[in-house]
Structures are given as structure tokens and as C-alpha cells.
Amino acid sequence: MYYCLSCCRLHPLDYSTHERIYNSGFRYIDQILYKAGICSPMSEHPNPEWRKPAC
């Protein structure tokens, strides 16, 4: 599982080519530490300013 920085949800790690998981980013949710990542290529994000936190 990892926490997506673009859609602010937890996703299972599928080891696909479009996922990007970071070794230096983490997020605590309910006292559980999850790696941070992005679930889809940045070109697929509808909002060009996806870096602004949505959550």
C-alpha cells in the first residue's frame, strides 16, 4: 500500500510502470506509516497544478 500525493488516497502497490513510489516520502494514517507515491503519470492528471494539496 502507498499514499498517493495526487489523489490523496491509499492504493495497493501493483508494481506497474505508471506508478511512481518514493523512498524518501511517507505519510502516517491511523498510526500506520505508508510510502508516498503517485498513482498515474502526471500527464493524466486533470489539474495542471496537481502539486497543490487536495486533502
PDB file of C-alpha atoms in Angstrom:
ATOM      1  CA  MET A   1       0.000   0.000   0.000  1.00  0.00           C
ATOM      2  CA  TYR A   2       1.086   3.560  -0.641  1.00  0.00           C
ATOM      3  CA  TYR A   3      -0.413   7.025  -0.214  1.00  0.00           C
ATOM      4  CA  CYS A   4      -0.993   8.874  -3.488  1.00  0.00           C
ATOM      5  CA  LEU A   5       0.081  12.520  -3.365  1.00  0.00           C
ATOM      6  CA  SER A   6      -2.123  13.491  -6.304  1.00  0.00           C
ATOM      7  CA  CYS A   7      -5.484  11.959  -5.350  1.00  0.00           C
ATOM      8  CA  CYS A   8      -4.925  11.677  -1.559  1.00  0.00           C
ATOM      9  CA  ARG A   9      -5.933   8.010  -1.332  1.00  0.00           C
ATOM     10  CA  LEU A  10      -4.318   4.717  -0.411  1.00  0.00           C
ATOM     11  CA  HIS A  11      -3.589   2.338  -3.281  1.00  0.00           C
ATOM     12  CA  PRO A  12      -2.269  -1.224  -3.383  1.00  0.00           C
ATOM     13  CA  LEU A  13       1.188  -1.432  -4.891  1.00  0.00           C
ATOM     14  CA  ASP A  14       0.754  -3.047  -8.313  1.00  0.00           C
ATOM     15  CA  TYR A  15       4.394  -2.677  -9.434  1.00  0.00           C
ATOM     16  CA  SER A  16       3.175  -1.223 -12.726  1.00  0.00           C
ATOM     17  CA  THR A  17       5.146   1.118 -14.941  1.00  0.00           C
ATOM     18  CA  HIS A  18       2.837   4.101 -14.399  1.00  0.00           C
ATOM     19  CA  GLU A  19       3.143   4.140 -10.592  1.00  0.00           C
ATOM     20  CA  ARG A  20       5.870   6.222  -9.011  1.00  0.00           C
ATOM     21  CA  ILE A  21       6.783   5.304  -5.418  1.00  0.00           C
ATOM     22  CA  TYR A  22       9.246   7.455  -3.478  1.00  0.00           C
ATOM     23  CA  ASN A  23      11.766   6.126  -0.967  1.00  0.00           C
ATOM     24  CA  SER A  24      12.034   9.426   0.878  1.00  0.00           C
ATOM     25  CA  GLY A  25       8.337  10.287   1.236  1.00  0.00           C
ATOM     26  CA  PHE A  26       5.978   8.865   3.826  1.00  0.00           C
ATOM     27  CA  ARG A  27       2.556   9.525   5.330  1.00  0.00           C
ATOM     28  CA  TYR A  28       1.052   8.400   8.645  1.00  0.00           C
ATOM     29  CA  ILE A  29      -2.609   7.332   8.532  1.00  0.00           C
ATOM     30  CA  ASP A  30      -4.152   5.916  11.717  1.00  0.00           C
ATOM     31  CA  GLN A  31      -0.669   5.414  13.188  1.00  0.00           C
ATOM     32  CA  ILE A  32       0.458   3.326  10.196  1.00  0.00           C
ATOM     33  CA  LEU A  33       3.343   4.566   8.064  1.00  0.00           C
ATOM     34  CA  TYR A  34       2.794   4.342   4.286  1.00  0.00           C
ATOM     35  CA  LYS A  35       5.183   5.148   1.467  1.00  0.00           C
ATOM     36  CA  ALA A  36       4.242   8.132  -0.681  1.00  0.00           C
ATOM     37  CA  GLY A  37       3.792   7.941  -4.416  1.00  0.00           C
ATOM     38  CA  ILE A  38       1.778   8.949  -7.456  1.00  0.00           C
ATOM     39  CA  CYS A  39      -0.758   6.554  -8.955  1.00  0.00           C
ATOM     40  CA  SER A  40      -0.705   7.645 -12.603  1.00  0.00           C
ATOM     41  CA  PRO A  41       1.533   9.585 -14.986  1.00  0.00           C
ATOM     42  CA  MET A  42       1.493  13.321 -14.416  1.00  0.00           C
ATOM     43  CA  SER A  43       0.189  13.842 -17.952  1.00  0.00           C
ATOM     44  CA  GLU A  44      -3.070  12.085 -16.956  1.00  0.00           C
ATOM     45  CA  HIS A  45      -3.845  14.400 -14.050  1.00  0.00           C
ATOM     46  CA  PRO A  46      -6.704  16.724 -14.981  1.00  0.00           C
ATOM     47  CA  ASN A  47      -5.453  19.586 -12.829  1.00  0.00           C
ATOM     48  CA  PRO A  48      -2.135  21.063 -14.061  1.00  0.00           C
ATOM     49  CA  GLU A  49      -1.476  22.303 -10.537  1.00  0.00           C
ATOM     50  CA  TRP A  50      -1.752  18.816  -9.019  1.00  0.00           C
ATOM     51  CA  ARG A  51       1.096  19.562  -6.634  1.00  0.00           C
ATOM     52  CA  LYS A  52      -1.205  21.721  -4.527  1.00  0.00           C
ATOM     53  CA  PRO A  53      -2.554  19.505  -1.733  1.00  0.00           C
ATOM     54  CA  ALA A  54      -6.144  18.483  -2.380  1.00  0.00           C
ATOM     55  CA  CYS A  55      -6.590  16.950   1.049  1.00  0.00           C
TER      56      CYS A  55
END
